PDB file of C-alpha atoms and ligand atoms in Angstrom:
ATOM      1  CA  MET A  23      32.044-109.681-122.470  1.00 45.00           C
ATOM      2  CA  SER A  24      31.994-113.376-121.713  1.00 49.00           C
ATOM      3  CA  GLN A  25      29.184-115.209-119.668  1.00 92.00           C
ATOM      4  CA  ILE A  26      31.195-114.447-116.700  1.00 97.00           C
ATOM      5  CA  GLN A  27      29.549-111.290-115.162  1.00 98.00           C
ATOM      6  CA  ALA A  28      31.133-110.927-111.661  1.00 98.00           C
ATOM      7  CA  CYS A  29      34.378-111.439-109.826  1.00 98.00           C
ATOM      8  CA  LEU A  30      34.341-112.143-106.045  1.00 98.00           C
ATOM      9  CA  PHE A  31      37.568-111.548-104.066  1.00 98.00           C
ATOM     10  CA  ASP A  32      38.926-112.831-100.960  1.00 98.00           C
ATOM     11  CA  LEU A  33      40.923-110.067 -99.116  1.00 97.00           C
ATOM     12  CA  ASP A  34      43.870-111.523 -97.175  1.00 95.00           C
ATOM     13  CA  GLY A  35      46.481-112.965 -99.467  1.00 94.00           C
ATOM     14  CA  VAL A  36      44.650-111.929-102.680  1.00 97.00           C
ATOM     15  CA  LEU A  37      44.314-108.198-102.532  1.00 98.00           C
ATOM     16  CA  VAL A  38      46.571-107.344 -99.481  1.00 98.00           C
ATOM     17  CA  ASP A  39      49.040-109.271 -97.312  1.00 94.00           C
ATOM     18  CA  THR A  40      47.680-109.006 -93.933  1.00 95.00           C
ATOM     19  CA  ALA A  41      48.836-112.514 -92.838  1.00 92.00           C
ATOM     20  CA  VAL A  42      52.012-110.835 -91.397  1.00 93.00           C
ATOM     21  CA  TYR A  43      50.018-108.713 -89.077  1.00 97.00           C
ATOM     22  CA  HIS A  44      47.808-111.678 -87.980  1.00 97.00           C
ATOM     23  CA  TYR A  45      51.027-113.608 -87.425  1.00 96.00           C
ATOM     24  CA  LYS A  46      52.513-110.860 -85.137  1.00 98.00           C
ATOM     25  CA  ALA A  47      49.348-110.480 -83.139  1.00 98.00           C
ATOM     26  CA  TRP A  48      48.765-114.179 -82.679  1.00 98.00           C
ATOM     27  CA  LYS A  49      52.379-114.769 -81.690  1.00 98.00           C
ATOM     28  CA  ARG A  50      52.322-112.009 -79.199  1.00 98.00           C
ATOM     29  CA  LEU A  51      49.137-113.692 -77.564  1.00 98.00           C
ATOM     30  CA  ALA A  52      50.671-117.110 -77.664  1.00 98.00           C
ATOM     31  CA  ASN A  53      53.866-115.813 -76.064  1.00 98.00           C
ATOM     32  CA  GLU A  54      51.856-114.238 -73.318  1.00 98.00           C
ATOM     33  CA  LEU A  55      50.067-117.498 -72.744  1.00 98.00           C
ATOM     34  CA  GLY A  56      53.604-119.256 -72.473  1.00 98.00           C
ATOM     35  CA  PHE A  57      54.083-120.938 -75.778  1.00 98.00           C
ATOM     36  CA  ASP A  58      55.313-120.256 -79.345  1.00 97.00           C
ATOM     37  CA  PHE A  59      53.444-119.860 -82.610  1.00 97.00           C
ATOM     38  CA  THR A  60      55.302-120.472 -85.925  1.00 95.00           C
ATOM     39  CA  GLU A  61      54.795-119.043 -89.416  1.00 91.00           C
ATOM     40  CA  ILE A  62      53.911-122.607 -90.522  1.00 92.00           C
ATOM     41  CA  GLN A  63      51.089-122.669 -88.026  1.00 94.00           C
ATOM     42  CA  ASN A  64      50.038-119.258 -89.181  1.00 93.00           C
ATOM     43  CA  GLU A  65      49.670-120.621 -92.778  1.00 87.00           C
ATOM     44  CA  GLU A  66      46.968-122.971 -91.429  1.00 89.00           C
ATOM     45  CA  LEU A  67      44.861-120.139 -90.301  1.00 91.00           C
ATOM     46  CA  LYS A  68      44.433-118.482 -93.733  1.00 88.00           C
ATOM     47  CA  GLY A  69      40.749-118.128 -94.377  1.00 86.00           C
ATOM     48  CA  ILE A  70      39.864-119.291 -90.896  1.00 88.00           C
ATOM     49  CA  SER A  71      37.679-117.116 -88.680  1.00 90.00           C
ATOM     50  CA  ARG A  72      39.149-115.256 -85.629  1.00 95.00           C
ATOM     51  CA  VAL A  73      37.289-117.481 -83.062  1.00 94.00           C
ATOM     52  CA  LYS A  74      38.254-120.675 -84.889  1.00 93.00           C
ATOM     53  CA  SER A  75      41.861-119.516 -85.232  1.00 96.00           C
ATOM     54  CA  LEU A  76      42.023-118.877 -81.508  1.00 98.00           C
ATOM     55  CA  GLU A  77      40.734-122.368 -80.759  1.00 97.00           C
ATOM     56  CA  LEU A  78      43.329-123.899 -82.985  1.00 97.00           C
ATOM     57  CA  ILE A  79      46.135-121.886 -81.352  1.00 98.00           C
ATOM     58  CA  LEU A  80      45.051-122.840 -77.868  1.00 98.00           C
ATOM     59  CA  GLY A  81      44.938-126.411 -78.866  1.00 98.00           C
ATOM     60  CA  TRP A  82      48.490-126.204 -80.327  1.00 98.00           C
ATOM     61  CA  GLY A  83      49.569-124.780 -77.027  1.00 98.00           C
ATOM     62  CA  GLY A  84      47.757-127.289 -74.994  1.00 98.00           C
ATOM     63  CA  VAL A  85      45.866-124.627 -73.277  1.00 97.00           C
ATOM     64  CA  SER A  86      42.195-124.645 -72.399  1.00 96.00           C
ATOM     65  CA  LYS A  87      40.019-121.523 -71.721  1.00 97.00           C
ATOM     66  CA  THR A  88      36.456-120.822 -70.787  1.00 97.00           C
ATOM     67  CA  GLU A  89      34.247-119.089 -73.412  1.00 97.00           C
ATOM     68  CA  MET A  90      34.572-115.749 -71.474  1.00 98.00           C
ATOM     69  CA  GLU A  91      38.327-116.054 -71.462  1.00 98.00           C
ATOM     70  CA  LYS A  92      38.300-116.797 -75.235  1.00 98.00           C
ATOM     71  CA  THR A  93      36.243-113.714 -75.921  1.00 98.00           C
ATOM     72  CA  GLU A  94      38.752-111.581 -73.977  1.00 98.00           C
ATOM     73  CA  LEU A  95      41.840-113.267 -75.704  1.00 98.00           C
ATOM     74  CA  ALA A  96      40.278-112.772 -79.170  1.00 98.00           C
ATOM     75  CA  THR A  97      39.617-109.110 -78.430  1.00 98.00           C
ATOM     76  CA  ARG A  98      43.123-108.684 -77.055  1.00 98.00           C
ATOM     77  CA  LYS A  99      44.592-110.102 -80.306  1.00 98.00           C
ATOM     78  CA  ASN A 100      42.241-107.992 -82.517  1.00 98.00           C
ATOM     79  CA  ASN A 101      43.170-104.758 -80.718  1.00 98.00           C
ATOM     80  CA  TRP A 102      46.815-105.405 -81.516  1.00 98.00           C
ATOM     81  CA  TYR A 103      45.938-106.384 -85.157  1.00 98.00           C
ATOM     82  CA  VAL A 104      43.722-103.270 -85.715  1.00 98.00           C
ATOM     83  CA  ASN A 105      46.550-101.049 -84.395  1.00 98.00           C
ATOM     84  CA  MET A 106      48.751-102.424 -87.272  1.00 98.00           C
ATOM     85  CA  ILE A 107      46.158-102.432 -90.038  1.00 98.00           C
ATOM     86  CA  THR A 108      45.007 -98.881 -89.393  1.00 98.00           C
ATOM     87  CA  GLN A 109      48.566 -97.892 -90.484  1.00 98.00           C
ATOM     88  CA  MET A 110      48.398 -99.704 -93.707  1.00 98.00           C
ATOM     89  CA  GLN A 111      49.244 -97.763 -96.867  1.00 97.00           C
ATOM     90  CA  PRO A 112      48.042 -97.981-100.559  1.00 98.00           C
ATOM     91  CA  SER A 113      51.596 -99.407-101.406  1.00 97.00           C
ATOM     92  CA  GLU A 114      50.534-102.577 -99.547  1.00 97.00           C
ATOM     93  CA  ILE A 115      48.109-103.601-102.232  1.00 98.00           C
ATOM     94  CA  LEU A 116      49.467-106.842-103.740  1.00 98.00           C
ATOM     95  CA  PRO A 117      50.997-106.446-107.321  1.00 98.00           C
ATOM     96  CA  GLY A 118      48.444-106.157-110.094  1.00 98.00           C
ATOM     97  CA  ALA A 119      45.324-106.250-107.761  1.00 98.00           C
ATOM     98  CA  LYS A 120      44.203-102.639-108.188  1.00 98.00           C
ATOM     99  CA  GLU A 121      45.070-102.802-111.928  1.00 98.00           C
ATOM    100  CA  PHE A 122      42.988-105.933-112.407  1.00 98.00           C
ATOM    101  CA  LEU A 123      39.962-104.538-110.427  1.00 98.00           C
ATOM    102  CA  ILE A 124      40.190-101.323-112.532  1.00 98.00           C
ATOM    103  CA  ALA A 125      40.179-103.279-115.744  1.00 98.00           C
ATOM    104  CA  LEU A 126      37.143-105.377-114.465  1.00 98.00           C
ATOM    105  CA  LYS A 127      35.184-102.270-113.728  1.00 98.00           C
ATOM    106  CA  LYS A 128      36.098-100.645-117.065  1.00 98.00           C
ATOM    107  CA  ALA A 129      34.899-103.801-118.970  1.00 97.00           C
ATOM    108  CA  GLY A 130      31.659-103.724-116.983  1.00 98.00           C
ATOM    109  CA  TYR A 131      32.032-106.623-114.617  1.00 98.00           C
ATOM    110  CA  LYS A 132      30.563-106.629-111.152  1.00 98.00           C
ATOM    111  CA  THR A 133      32.914-106.917-108.228  1.00 98.00           C
ATOM    112  CA  ALA A 134      32.395-108.081-104.646  1.00 98.00           C
ATOM    113  CA  LEU A 135      34.495-108.744-101.623  1.00 98.00           C
ATOM    114  CA  GLY A 136      33.985-112.074 -99.887  1.00 98.00           C
ATOM    115  CA  SER A 137      36.240-112.229 -96.725  1.00 96.00           C
ATOM    116  CA  ALA A 138      35.964-113.867 -93.329  1.00 94.00           C
ATOM    117  CA  SER A 139      37.547-110.787 -91.829  1.00 95.00           C
ATOM    118  CA  LYS A 140      35.481-108.445 -89.664  1.00 96.00           C
ATOM    119  CA  ASN A 141      38.143-105.739 -90.424  1.00 97.00           C
ATOM    120  CA  SER A 142      37.806-105.718 -94.121  1.00 97.00           C
ATOM    121  CA  GLY A 143      36.245-102.240 -94.253  1.00 97.00           C
ATOM    122  CA  VAL A 144      39.130-100.463 -92.562  1.00 98.00           C
ATOM    123  CA  ILE A 145      41.712-102.470 -94.745  1.00 98.00           C
ATOM    124  CA  LEU A 146      39.957-101.496 -98.018  1.00 98.00           C
ATOM    125  CA  GLU A 147      39.717 -97.968 -96.840  1.00 98.00           C
ATOM    126  CA  LYS A 148      43.429 -97.623 -95.758  1.00 98.00           C
ATOM    127  CA  VAL A 149      44.748 -99.076 -99.095  1.00 98.00           C
ATOM    128  CA  GLY A 150      42.193 -97.002-100.992  1.00 98.00           C
ATOM    129  CA  ILE A 151      40.302 -99.499-103.037  1.00 98.00           C
ATOM    130  CA  THR A 152      36.841 -99.431-101.454  1.00 98.00           C
ATOM    131  CA  TYR A 153      35.430 -97.681-104.505  1.00 98.00           C
ATOM    132  CA  LEU A 154      36.274-100.549-106.778  1.00 98.00           C
ATOM    133  CA  PHE A 155      33.642-102.860-105.109  1.00 98.00           C
ATOM    134  CA  ASP A 156      29.904-103.100-105.770  1.00 98.00           C
ATOM    135  CA  ALA A 157      29.365-105.134-102.688  1.00 98.00           C
ATOM    136  CA  ILE A 158      31.366-105.962 -99.540  1.00 98.00           C
ATOM    137  CA  ILE A 159      30.476-109.209 -97.865  1.00 98.00           C
ATOM    138  CA  ASP A 160      32.643-110.061 -94.845  1.00 96.00           C
ATOM    139  CA  GLY A 161      32.881-111.645 -91.384  1.00 94.00           C
ATOM    140  CA  ASN A 162      30.194-109.091 -90.127  1.00 95.00           C
ATOM    141  CA  SER A 163      27.537-110.363 -92.655  1.00 93.00           C
ATOM    142  CA  VAL A 164      28.013-114.116 -92.632  1.00 94.00           C
ATOM    143  CA  THR A 165      27.342-116.826 -90.002  1.00 92.00           C
ATOM    144  CA  ALA A 166      29.073-119.797 -91.640  1.00 92.00           C
ATOM    145  CA  SER A 167      32.769-119.791 -92.338  1.00 88.00           C
ATOM    146  CA  LYS A 168      34.640-121.027 -95.549  1.00 92.00           C
ATOM    147  CA  PRO A 169      34.552-123.790 -96.955  1.00 94.00           C
ATOM    148  CA  ASN A 170      30.894-122.973 -96.494  1.00 96.00           C
ATOM    149  CA  PRO A 171      30.000-120.997 -99.653  1.00 98.00           C
ATOM    150  CA  GLU A 172      27.749-118.472 -97.755  1.00 98.00           C
ATOM    151  CA  VAL A 173      30.171-115.494 -98.134  1.00 97.00           C
ATOM    152  CA  PHE A 174      30.393-115.896-101.915  1.00 98.00           C
ATOM    153  CA  LEU A 175      26.687-116.748-102.443  1.00 98.00           C
ATOM    154  CA  LYS A 176      25.736-113.567-100.588  1.00 98.00           C
ATOM    155  CA  GLY A 177      28.293-111.658-102.844  1.00 98.00           C
ATOM    156  CA  ALA A 178      26.736-113.061-105.917  1.00 98.00           C
ATOM    157  CA  GLU A 179      23.277-112.035-104.644  1.00 98.00           C
ATOM    158  CA  ALA A 180      24.414-108.683-103.740  1.00 98.00           C
ATOM    159  CA  VAL A 181      25.590-107.883-107.230  1.00 98.00           C
ATOM    160  CA  GLY A 182      22.581-109.640-108.862  1.00 98.00           C
ATOM    161  CA  VAL A 183      24.557-112.410-110.715  1.00 98.00           C
ATOM    162  CA  THR A 184      23.922-116.142-110.666  1.00 98.00           C
ATOM    163  CA  PRO A 185      26.697-118.212-108.956  1.00 98.00           C
ATOM    164  CA  GLU A 186      27.499-119.938-112.370  1.00 97.00           C
ATOM    165  CA  ALA A 187      28.415-116.479-113.842  1.00 98.00           C
ATOM    166  CA  CYS A 188      30.869-115.731-111.002  1.00 98.00           C
ATOM    167  CA  VAL A 189      34.516-116.199-110.553  1.00 98.00           C
ATOM    168  CA  VAL A 190      36.092-116.428-107.096  1.00 98.00           C
ATOM    169  CA  PHE A 191      39.687-115.405-106.368  1.00 98.00           C
ATOM    170  CA  GLU A 192      41.175-117.242-103.395  1.00 97.00           C
ATOM    171  CA  ASP A 193      44.489-117.999-101.763  1.00 95.00           C
ATOM    172  CA  ALA A 194      43.219-120.425 -99.085  1.00 92.00           C
ATOM    173  CA  ILE A 195      42.170-124.048 -99.596  1.00 92.00           C
ATOM    174  CA  ALA A 196      39.053-123.517 -97.545  1.00 92.00           C
ATOM    175  CA  GLY A 197      38.195-120.497 -99.802  1.00 95.00           C
ATOM    176  CA  VAL A 198      38.787-122.496-103.022  1.00 97.00           C
ATOM    177  CA  GLU A 199      36.381-125.185-101.534  1.00 97.00           C
ATOM    178  CA  ALA A 200      33.817-122.526-100.689  1.00 97.00           C
ATOM    179  CA  GLY A 201      33.740-121.133-104.268  1.00 98.00           C
ATOM    180  CA  LYS A 202      33.519-124.573-105.713  1.00 98.00           C
ATOM    181  CA  ALA A 203      30.688-125.527-103.247  1.00 98.00           C
ATOM    182  CA  GLY A 204      28.836-122.455-104.417  1.00 98.00           C
ATOM    183  CA  GLY A 205      28.901-123.620-107.996  1.00 98.00           C
ATOM    184  CA  MET A 206      31.504-120.794-109.064  1.00 98.00           C
ATOM    185  CA  LYS A 207      34.657-120.876-111.115  1.00 98.00           C
ATOM    186  CA  VAL A 208      37.723-120.477-108.898  1.00 98.00           C
ATOM    187  CA  VAL A 209      41.086-118.877-109.580  1.00 98.00           C
ATOM    188  CA  GLY A 210      43.568-120.009-106.890  1.00 98.00           C
ATOM    189  CA  ILE A 211      46.327-117.495-105.861  1.00 97.00           C
ATOM    190  CA  GLY A 212      49.294-119.626-104.898  1.00 94.00           C
ATOM    191  CA  LEU A 213      50.571-123.043-105.829  1.00 94.00           C
ATOM    192  CA  PRO A 214      48.800-125.440-108.090  1.00 96.00           C
ATOM    193  CA  GLU A 215      49.802-128.483-106.042  1.00 94.00           C
ATOM    194  CA  VAL A 216      48.212-126.836-102.895  1.00 92.00           C
ATOM    195  CA  LEU A 217      45.019-125.384-104.512  1.00 94.00           C
ATOM    196  CA  ILE A 218      44.298-128.477-106.501  1.00 97.00           C
ATOM    197  CA  ASN A 219      40.537-127.883-106.985  1.00 97.00           C
ATOM    198  CA  ALA A 220      40.884-124.420-108.503  1.00 98.00           C
ATOM    199  CA  ASP A 221      39.996-124.108-112.233  1.00 98.00           C
ATOM    200  CA  LEU A 222      43.126-122.014-112.721  1.00 97.00           C
ATOM    201  CA  VAL A 223      46.095-121.172-110.428  1.00 98.00           C
ATOM    202  CA  VAL A 224      48.219-118.030-110.690  1.00 98.00           C
ATOM    203  CA  SER A 225      50.923-116.697-108.443  1.00 97.00           C
ATOM    204  CA  GLY A 226      49.144-113.321-108.050  1.00 98.00           C
ATOM    205  CA  LEU A 227      46.563-110.955-109.665  1.00 98.00           C
ATOM    206  CA  HIS A 228      49.415-109.407-111.843  1.00 98.00           C
ATOM    207  CA  GLU A 229      49.135-112.621-113.804  1.00 98.00           C
ATOM    208  CA  MET A 230      45.444-112.098-114.539  1.00 98.00           C
ATOM    209  CA  THR A 231      44.115-110.539-117.571  1.00 97.00           C
ATOM    210  CA  LEU A 232      40.481-110.199-118.983  1.00 97.00           C
ATOM    211  CA  GLU A 233      41.634-112.764-121.640  1.00 96.00           C
ATOM    212  CA  ASN A 234      42.417-115.578-119.216  1.00 94.00           C
ATOM    213  CA  LEU A 235      39.273-114.644-117.270  1.00 97.00           C
ATOM    214  CA  ILE A 236      37.083-115.133-120.190  1.00 96.00           C
ATOM    215  CA  ALA A 237      38.975-118.458-121.096  1.00 95.00           C
ATOM    216  CA  LEU A 238      37.592-119.911-117.870  1.00 95.00           C
ATOM    217  CA  ASN A 239      34.241-120.450-119.486  1.00 82.00           C
TER     218      ASN A 239
HETATM  219  C1  LIG B 322      40.852-113.888 -93.162  1.00 59.47           C
HETATM  220  C2  LIG B 322      42.253-114.302 -92.727  1.00 59.47           C
HETATM  221  C3  LIG B 322      42.192-115.158 -91.501  1.00 59.47           C
HETATM  222  C4  LIG B 322      41.533-114.365 -90.375  1.00 59.47           C
HETATM  223  C5  LIG B 322      40.140-114.080 -90.815  1.00 59.47           C
HETATM  224  C6  LIG B 322      39.323-113.277 -89.733  1.00 59.47           C
HETATM  225  O1  LIG B 322      40.145-115.100 -93.594  1.00 59.47           O
HETATM  226  O2  LIG B 322      42.815-115.017 -93.886  1.00 59.47           O
HETATM  227  O3  LIG B 322      43.541-115.387 -91.139  1.00 59.47           O
HETATM  228  O4  LIG B 322      41.478-115.057 -89.199  1.00 59.47           O
HETATM  229  O5  LIG B 322      40.185-113.285 -91.955  1.00 59.47           O
HETATM  230  O6  LIG B 322      39.941-111.912 -89.555  1.00 59.47           O
HETATM  231  P1  LIG B 322      39.511-110.863 -88.561  1.00 59.47           P
HETATM  232  O7  LIG B 322      39.968-109.599 -89.080  1.00 59.47           O
HETATM  233  O8  LIG B 322      37.942-110.741 -88.507  1.00 59.47           O
HETATM  234  O9  LIG B 322      40.005-111.279 -87.283  1.00 59.47           O
HETATM  235 MG1  LIG B 323      42.819-115.335 -98.009  1.00 59.47          MG
END
């Protein structure tokens, strides 16, 4: 084993593709409020918390709401979203994700989830990969959102590994920044021209092997 001892995973866009469900629910909300919401705008919400996402959407629609109304709108969107994710199936795990997690566990690496989502528990359970994580840190256990490194620092602490010995897997620019701010190595999932600060960029976890993990040292 290399000096890398733990891998910390973002959820949405790395292990599962829930962006499509977020998109449907936000679009329905925007339409009810009288404006549209595009897939391009949805891209900008990757890694961004529910409340911050709502504020951005309201801004795009030129709509202002009180704090109480915002809470109600976020809850309404989340109820639609939860209805969709509770129907998720193991087949919705992104290619190579489960295989890579299994390989990591077999080789003795620690694994943790580091997600902004408050729904990560139900998603992991529905797709059947909860057992592959030593720790789950998500939107319910952090106060600062990415690019703040809190979610990954808590993940490292939970598995008892120093940040320098951790590798973060992230598809969002804010998440790559969070990992780097935490002093960790970062593997970007996506395009190198977008995730410019990542140490390595792959198109998905199907491209990851223990060999290219060790080569990050
Ligand atoms: C992830 C997604 C974001 C989402 C956030 C909060 O970071 O990439 O699009 O807004 O989680 O998700 P939640 O399930 O708590 O609404
Ligand atoms: Mg993500």
